[in-house]
Coordinates of C-alpha atoms and ligand atoms in Angstrom, one line a residue:
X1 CA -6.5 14.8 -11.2
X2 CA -6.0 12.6 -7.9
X3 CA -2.9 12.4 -5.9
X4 CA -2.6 9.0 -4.0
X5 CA 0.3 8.1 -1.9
X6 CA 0.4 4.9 -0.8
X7 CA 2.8 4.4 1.7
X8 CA 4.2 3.8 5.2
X9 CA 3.0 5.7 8.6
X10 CA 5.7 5.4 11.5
X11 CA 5.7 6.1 14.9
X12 CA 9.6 7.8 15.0
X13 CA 11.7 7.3 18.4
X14 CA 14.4 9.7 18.2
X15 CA 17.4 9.5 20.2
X16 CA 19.6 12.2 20.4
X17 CA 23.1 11.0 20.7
X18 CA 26.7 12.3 21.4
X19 CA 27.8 10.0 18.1
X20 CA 26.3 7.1 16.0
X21 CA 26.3 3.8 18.1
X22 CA 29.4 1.8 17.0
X23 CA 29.7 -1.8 16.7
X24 CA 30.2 -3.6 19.7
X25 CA 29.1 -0.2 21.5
X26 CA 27.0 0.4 24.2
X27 CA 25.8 4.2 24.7
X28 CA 23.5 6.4 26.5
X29 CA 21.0 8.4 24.8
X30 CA 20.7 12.5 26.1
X31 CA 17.3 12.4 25.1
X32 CA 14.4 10.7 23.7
X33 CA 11.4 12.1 21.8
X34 CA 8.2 10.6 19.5
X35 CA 7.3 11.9 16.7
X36 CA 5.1 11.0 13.5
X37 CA 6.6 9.9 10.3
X38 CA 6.9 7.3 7.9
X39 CA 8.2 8.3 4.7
X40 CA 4.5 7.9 3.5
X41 CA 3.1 10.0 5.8
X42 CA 5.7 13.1 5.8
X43 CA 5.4 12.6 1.7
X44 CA 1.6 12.9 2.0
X45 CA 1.7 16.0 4.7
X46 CA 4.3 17.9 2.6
X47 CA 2.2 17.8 -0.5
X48 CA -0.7 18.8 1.6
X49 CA 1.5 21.6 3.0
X50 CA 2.5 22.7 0.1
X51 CA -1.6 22.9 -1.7
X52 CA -1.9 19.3 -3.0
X53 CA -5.2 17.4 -2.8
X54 CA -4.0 14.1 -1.9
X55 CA -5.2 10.5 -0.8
X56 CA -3.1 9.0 1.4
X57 CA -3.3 4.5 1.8
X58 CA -1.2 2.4 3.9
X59 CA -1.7 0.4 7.3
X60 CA -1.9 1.3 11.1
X61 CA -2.2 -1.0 14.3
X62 CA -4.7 0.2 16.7
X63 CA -1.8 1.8 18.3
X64 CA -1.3 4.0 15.2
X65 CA -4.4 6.0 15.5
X66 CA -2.4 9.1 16.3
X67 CA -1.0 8.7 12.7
X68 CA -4.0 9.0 10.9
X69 CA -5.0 12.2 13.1
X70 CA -2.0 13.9 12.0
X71 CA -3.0 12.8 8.5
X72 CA -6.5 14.5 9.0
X73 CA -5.2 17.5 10.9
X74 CA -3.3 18.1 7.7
X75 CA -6.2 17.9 5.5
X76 CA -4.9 14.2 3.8
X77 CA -8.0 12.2 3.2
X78 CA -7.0 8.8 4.9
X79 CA -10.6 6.2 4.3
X80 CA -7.8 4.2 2.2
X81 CA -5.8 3.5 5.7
X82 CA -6.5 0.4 7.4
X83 CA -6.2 -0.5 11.0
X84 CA -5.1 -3.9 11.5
X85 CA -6.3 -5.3 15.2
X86 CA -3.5 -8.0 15.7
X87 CA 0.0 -5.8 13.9
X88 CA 1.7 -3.5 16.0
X89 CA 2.1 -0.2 13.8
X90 CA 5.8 0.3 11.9
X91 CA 8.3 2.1 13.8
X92 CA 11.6 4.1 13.3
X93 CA 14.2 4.0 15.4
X94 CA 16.6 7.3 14.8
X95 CA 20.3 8.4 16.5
X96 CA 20.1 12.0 15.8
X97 CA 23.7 13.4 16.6
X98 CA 24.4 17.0 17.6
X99 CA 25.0 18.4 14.2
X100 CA 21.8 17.3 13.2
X101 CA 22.4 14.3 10.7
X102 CA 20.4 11.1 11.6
X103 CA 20.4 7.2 10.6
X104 CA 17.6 5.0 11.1
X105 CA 16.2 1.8 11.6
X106 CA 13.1 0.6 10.3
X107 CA 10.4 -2.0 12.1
X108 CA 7.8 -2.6 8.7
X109 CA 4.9 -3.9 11.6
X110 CA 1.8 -3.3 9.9
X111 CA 3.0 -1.1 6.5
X112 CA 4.4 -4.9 5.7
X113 CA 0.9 -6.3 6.3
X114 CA -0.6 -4.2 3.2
X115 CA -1.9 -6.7 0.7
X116 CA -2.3 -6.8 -3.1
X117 CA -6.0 -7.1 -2.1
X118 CA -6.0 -3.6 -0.3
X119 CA -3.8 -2.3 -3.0
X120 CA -6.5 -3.0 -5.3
X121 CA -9.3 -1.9 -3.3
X122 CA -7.5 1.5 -3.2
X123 CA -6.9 1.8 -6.7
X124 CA -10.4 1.2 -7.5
X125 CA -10.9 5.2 -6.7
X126 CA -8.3 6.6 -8.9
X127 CA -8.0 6.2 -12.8
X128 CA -6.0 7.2 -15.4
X129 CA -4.1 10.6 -15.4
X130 CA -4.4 10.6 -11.5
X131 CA -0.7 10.4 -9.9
X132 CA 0.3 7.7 -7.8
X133 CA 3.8 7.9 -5.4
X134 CA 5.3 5.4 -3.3
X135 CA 8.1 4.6 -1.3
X136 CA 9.9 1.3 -0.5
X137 CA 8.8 1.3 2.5
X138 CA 5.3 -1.5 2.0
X139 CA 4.8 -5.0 1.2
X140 CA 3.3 -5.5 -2.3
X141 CA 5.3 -2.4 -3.6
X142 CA 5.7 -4.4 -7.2
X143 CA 1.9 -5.1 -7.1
X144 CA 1.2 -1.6 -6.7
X145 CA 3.2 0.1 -9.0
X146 CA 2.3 -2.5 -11.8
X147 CA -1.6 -1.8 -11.1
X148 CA -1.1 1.3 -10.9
X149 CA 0.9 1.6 -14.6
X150 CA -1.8 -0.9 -15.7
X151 CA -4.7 1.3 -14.6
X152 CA -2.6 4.7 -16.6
X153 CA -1.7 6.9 -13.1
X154 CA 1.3 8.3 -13.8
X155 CA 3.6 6.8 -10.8
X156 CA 5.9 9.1 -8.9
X157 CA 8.9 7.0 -7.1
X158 CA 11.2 7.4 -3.9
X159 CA 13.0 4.2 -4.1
X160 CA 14.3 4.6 -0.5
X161 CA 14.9 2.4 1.4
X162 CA 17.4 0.6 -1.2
X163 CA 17.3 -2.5 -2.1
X164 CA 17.9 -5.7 -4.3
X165 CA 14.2 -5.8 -4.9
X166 CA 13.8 -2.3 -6.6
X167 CA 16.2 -1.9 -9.8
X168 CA 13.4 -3.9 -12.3
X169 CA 10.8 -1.7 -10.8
X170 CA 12.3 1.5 -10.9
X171 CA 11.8 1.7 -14.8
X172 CA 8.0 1.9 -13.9
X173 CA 8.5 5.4 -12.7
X174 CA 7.8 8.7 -14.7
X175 CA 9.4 10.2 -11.6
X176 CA 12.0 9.2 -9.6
X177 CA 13.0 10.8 -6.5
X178 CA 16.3 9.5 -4.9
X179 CA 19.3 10.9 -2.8
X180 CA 23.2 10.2 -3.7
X181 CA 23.4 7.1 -1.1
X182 CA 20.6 5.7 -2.7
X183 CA 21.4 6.2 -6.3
X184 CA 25.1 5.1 -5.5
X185 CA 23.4 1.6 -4.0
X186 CA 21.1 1.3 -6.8
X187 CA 24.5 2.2 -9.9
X188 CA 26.7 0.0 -7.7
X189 CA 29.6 3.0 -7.2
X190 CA 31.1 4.4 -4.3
X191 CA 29.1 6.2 -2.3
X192 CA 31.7 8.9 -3.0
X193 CA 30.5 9.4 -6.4
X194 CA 30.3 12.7 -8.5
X195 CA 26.6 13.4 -8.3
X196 CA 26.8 14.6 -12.1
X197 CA 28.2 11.3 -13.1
X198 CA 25.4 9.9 -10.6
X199 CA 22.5 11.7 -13.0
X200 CA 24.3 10.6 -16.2
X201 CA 24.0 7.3 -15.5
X202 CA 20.2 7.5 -14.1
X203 CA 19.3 9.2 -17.2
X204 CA 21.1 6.6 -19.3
X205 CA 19.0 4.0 -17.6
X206 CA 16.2 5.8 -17.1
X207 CA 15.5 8.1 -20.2
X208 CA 11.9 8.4 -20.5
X209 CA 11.8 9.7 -16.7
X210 CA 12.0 13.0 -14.8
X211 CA 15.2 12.4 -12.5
X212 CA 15.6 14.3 -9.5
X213 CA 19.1 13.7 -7.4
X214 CA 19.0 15.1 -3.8
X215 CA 22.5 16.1 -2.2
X216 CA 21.9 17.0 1.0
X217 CA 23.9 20.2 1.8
X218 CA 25.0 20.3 -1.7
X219 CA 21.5 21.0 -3.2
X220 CA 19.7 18.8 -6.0
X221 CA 19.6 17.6 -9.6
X222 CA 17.5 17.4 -12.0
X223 CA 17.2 15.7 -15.5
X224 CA 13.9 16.7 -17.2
X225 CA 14.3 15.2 -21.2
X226 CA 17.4 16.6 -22.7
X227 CA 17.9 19.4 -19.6
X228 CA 19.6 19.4 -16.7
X229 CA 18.6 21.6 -13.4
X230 CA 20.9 22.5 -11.0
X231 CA 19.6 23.8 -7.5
X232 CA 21.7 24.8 -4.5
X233 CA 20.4 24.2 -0.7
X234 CA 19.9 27.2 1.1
X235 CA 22.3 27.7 3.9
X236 CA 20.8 26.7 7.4
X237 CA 21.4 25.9 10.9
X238 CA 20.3 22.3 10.5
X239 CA 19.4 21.4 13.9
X240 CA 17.5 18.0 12.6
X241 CA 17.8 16.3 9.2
X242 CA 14.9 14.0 9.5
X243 CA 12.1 14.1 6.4
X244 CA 14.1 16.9 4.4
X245 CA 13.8 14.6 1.6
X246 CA 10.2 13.8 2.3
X247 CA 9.5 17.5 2.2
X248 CA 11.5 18.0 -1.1
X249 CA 9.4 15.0 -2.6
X250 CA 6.2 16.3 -1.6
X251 CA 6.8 20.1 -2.6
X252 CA 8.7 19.1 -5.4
X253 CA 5.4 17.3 -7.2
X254 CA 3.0 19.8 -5.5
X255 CA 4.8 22.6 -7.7
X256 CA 4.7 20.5 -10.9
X257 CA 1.2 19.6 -10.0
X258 CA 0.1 23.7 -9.9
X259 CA 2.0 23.9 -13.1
X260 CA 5.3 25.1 -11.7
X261 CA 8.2 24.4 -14.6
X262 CA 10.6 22.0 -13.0
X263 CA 12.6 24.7 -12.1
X264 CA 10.3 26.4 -10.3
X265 CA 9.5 22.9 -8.5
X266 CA 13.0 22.5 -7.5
X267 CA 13.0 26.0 -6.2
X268 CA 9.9 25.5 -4.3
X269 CA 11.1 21.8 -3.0
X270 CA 14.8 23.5 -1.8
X271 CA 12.8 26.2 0.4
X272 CA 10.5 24.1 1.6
X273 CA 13.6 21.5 2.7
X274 CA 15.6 24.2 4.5
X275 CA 12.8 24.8 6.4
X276 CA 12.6 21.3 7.7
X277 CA 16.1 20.8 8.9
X278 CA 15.7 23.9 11.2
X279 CA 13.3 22.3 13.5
X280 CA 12.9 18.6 14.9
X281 CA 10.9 15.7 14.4
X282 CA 9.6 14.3 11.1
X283 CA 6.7 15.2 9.9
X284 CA 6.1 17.9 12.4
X285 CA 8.9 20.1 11.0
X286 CA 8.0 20.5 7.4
X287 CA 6.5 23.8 6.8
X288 CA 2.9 25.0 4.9
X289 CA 3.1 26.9 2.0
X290 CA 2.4 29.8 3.5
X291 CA 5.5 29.8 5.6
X292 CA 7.7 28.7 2.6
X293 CA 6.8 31.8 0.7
X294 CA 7.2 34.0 3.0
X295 CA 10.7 32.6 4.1
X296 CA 14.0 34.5 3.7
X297 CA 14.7 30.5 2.3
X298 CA 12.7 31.3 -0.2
X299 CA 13.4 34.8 -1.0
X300 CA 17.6 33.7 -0.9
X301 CA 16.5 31.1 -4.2
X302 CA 14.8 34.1 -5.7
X303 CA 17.3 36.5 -5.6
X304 CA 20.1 33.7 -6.8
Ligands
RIB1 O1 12.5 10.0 5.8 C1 12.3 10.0 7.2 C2 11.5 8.9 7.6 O2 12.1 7.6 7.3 C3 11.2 8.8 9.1 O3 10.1 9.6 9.5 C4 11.2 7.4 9.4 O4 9.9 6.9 9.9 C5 11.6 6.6 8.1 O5 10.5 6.2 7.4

């Protein structure tokens, strides 16, 4: 079985900031760094990381070529990328502040120039049984999933970012990977929410799916059929939130994909996450599998 992610490559500028900028605001950032990301790409090097085979697709400019050799030097297979000579590759805009929590802006550039024809020129090397994920983070997302549920890959999705486009798709997935602000925006509640009313009302909507609820410092959720797993995050310095989710995604289905039980998974995923928010950057922060095993991150789940 195949693993294709299909999604977006970034280039991340991250500005380290005293606070987020308010409106009406002008502020100085302390510092600026570049990192790769893209929710695609940190999804597609944390499965690798992790032991996954995977096939990663999406779109670069020619000034994204950096991208696709983090891709490589992480052992993704990346023919399915395409550079596009006249798109500027997507970027990411992030205010880090000084306890480590982040918001960000998105520019699509050229993961908004994918096409339903590349989608299907991609798909053409997978068939059924092979696993597809995807983020919201590409044009043609509806024309991939539906070709993709057409062709029988099972379809793994991080609807993130939230929007008004994604609630018909979302019943598509036979995985869904989401956080509490996204699952609040998608339920229409206060982002406030109990997290266990959250995953009642996913699995009410979505029955036939494996849920999987990420809460930040609070740990993660998961509905699998009738039962409910409940895993706490390992305490941390968190110097830099950025692609914990990403890393919980792609461990997460790495584990299931070796045969882990979803427990297990969401054991994996939770070590592998703490591990990411004790370093900087994106994609450059989330661990291999060795060094998740070998954690104390890891050990701390163990012994719970
Ligand atoms: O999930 C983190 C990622 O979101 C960043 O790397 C940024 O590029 C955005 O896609």
């Amino acid at each position: 079985m195949k693993v294709l992610c299909f999604g977006s490559l970034n280039i991340d500028y991250v500005y380290a900031v005293p606070h987020f900028v308010r409106r009406g605001e002008t502020l100085s950032a302390d510092t600026l760094q570049t990192f790769t990301g893209g929710k695609g790409l940190n999804q597609s090097i944390a499965l690798a990381r992790a032991g996954a085979e995977v096939w990663h697709a999406g779109a670069v400019g020619t000034d994204g070529a950096f991208l696709v050799e983090a891709l490589n030097d992480a052992r993704v297979q990346t023919e399915s990328i395409e550079t596009l000579p006249d798109v500027r590759t997507g970027h990411a805009v992030i205010q880090k502040s000084a306890d480590g929590d982040n918001c960000i802006l998105l520019y699509g550039g050229a993961n908004h120039a994918v096409t339903p024809e590349q989608i299907d020129r991609t798909l053409g090397h997978f068939s059924a049984g092979d696993l597809l994920l995807a983020q919201n983070e590409i044009s043609a997302l509806p024309h991939l999933l539906r070709s993709a549920k057409a062709r029988g890959l099972r379809v793994a999705l991080n609807p993130s970012p939230m929007d008004e486009s994604l609630p018909p798709l979302l019943a598509l997935a036979d995985i869904l990977l989401l956080n509490e602000v996204e699952a609040s925006q998608l339920l229409r509640c206060a982002p406030d929410s109990d997290p266990e009313q959250l995953l009642t009302q996913l699995r009410e909507r979505y029955p036939d799916a494996v849920i999987v609820l990420t809460l930040g410092a609070a740990g993660a959720l998961c509905a699998d059929g009738g039962a409910v797993i409940r895993q706490a995050a390992i305490p941390v310095h968190a110097v830099d939130t950025t692609a914990a989710g990403d890393t919980f995604t792609g461990f997460f289905l790495a584990g299931l994909l070796e045969g882990q039980n979803t427990a297990q998974a969401m054991r994996f995923a939770a070590a592998a996450a703490a591990i990411t928010v004790t370093a900087h950057g994106a994609a450059p922060s989330i661990p291999t599998r060795k060094k998740v095993l070998s954690s104390g991150a890891f050990c701390d789940i163990l012994a719970e």
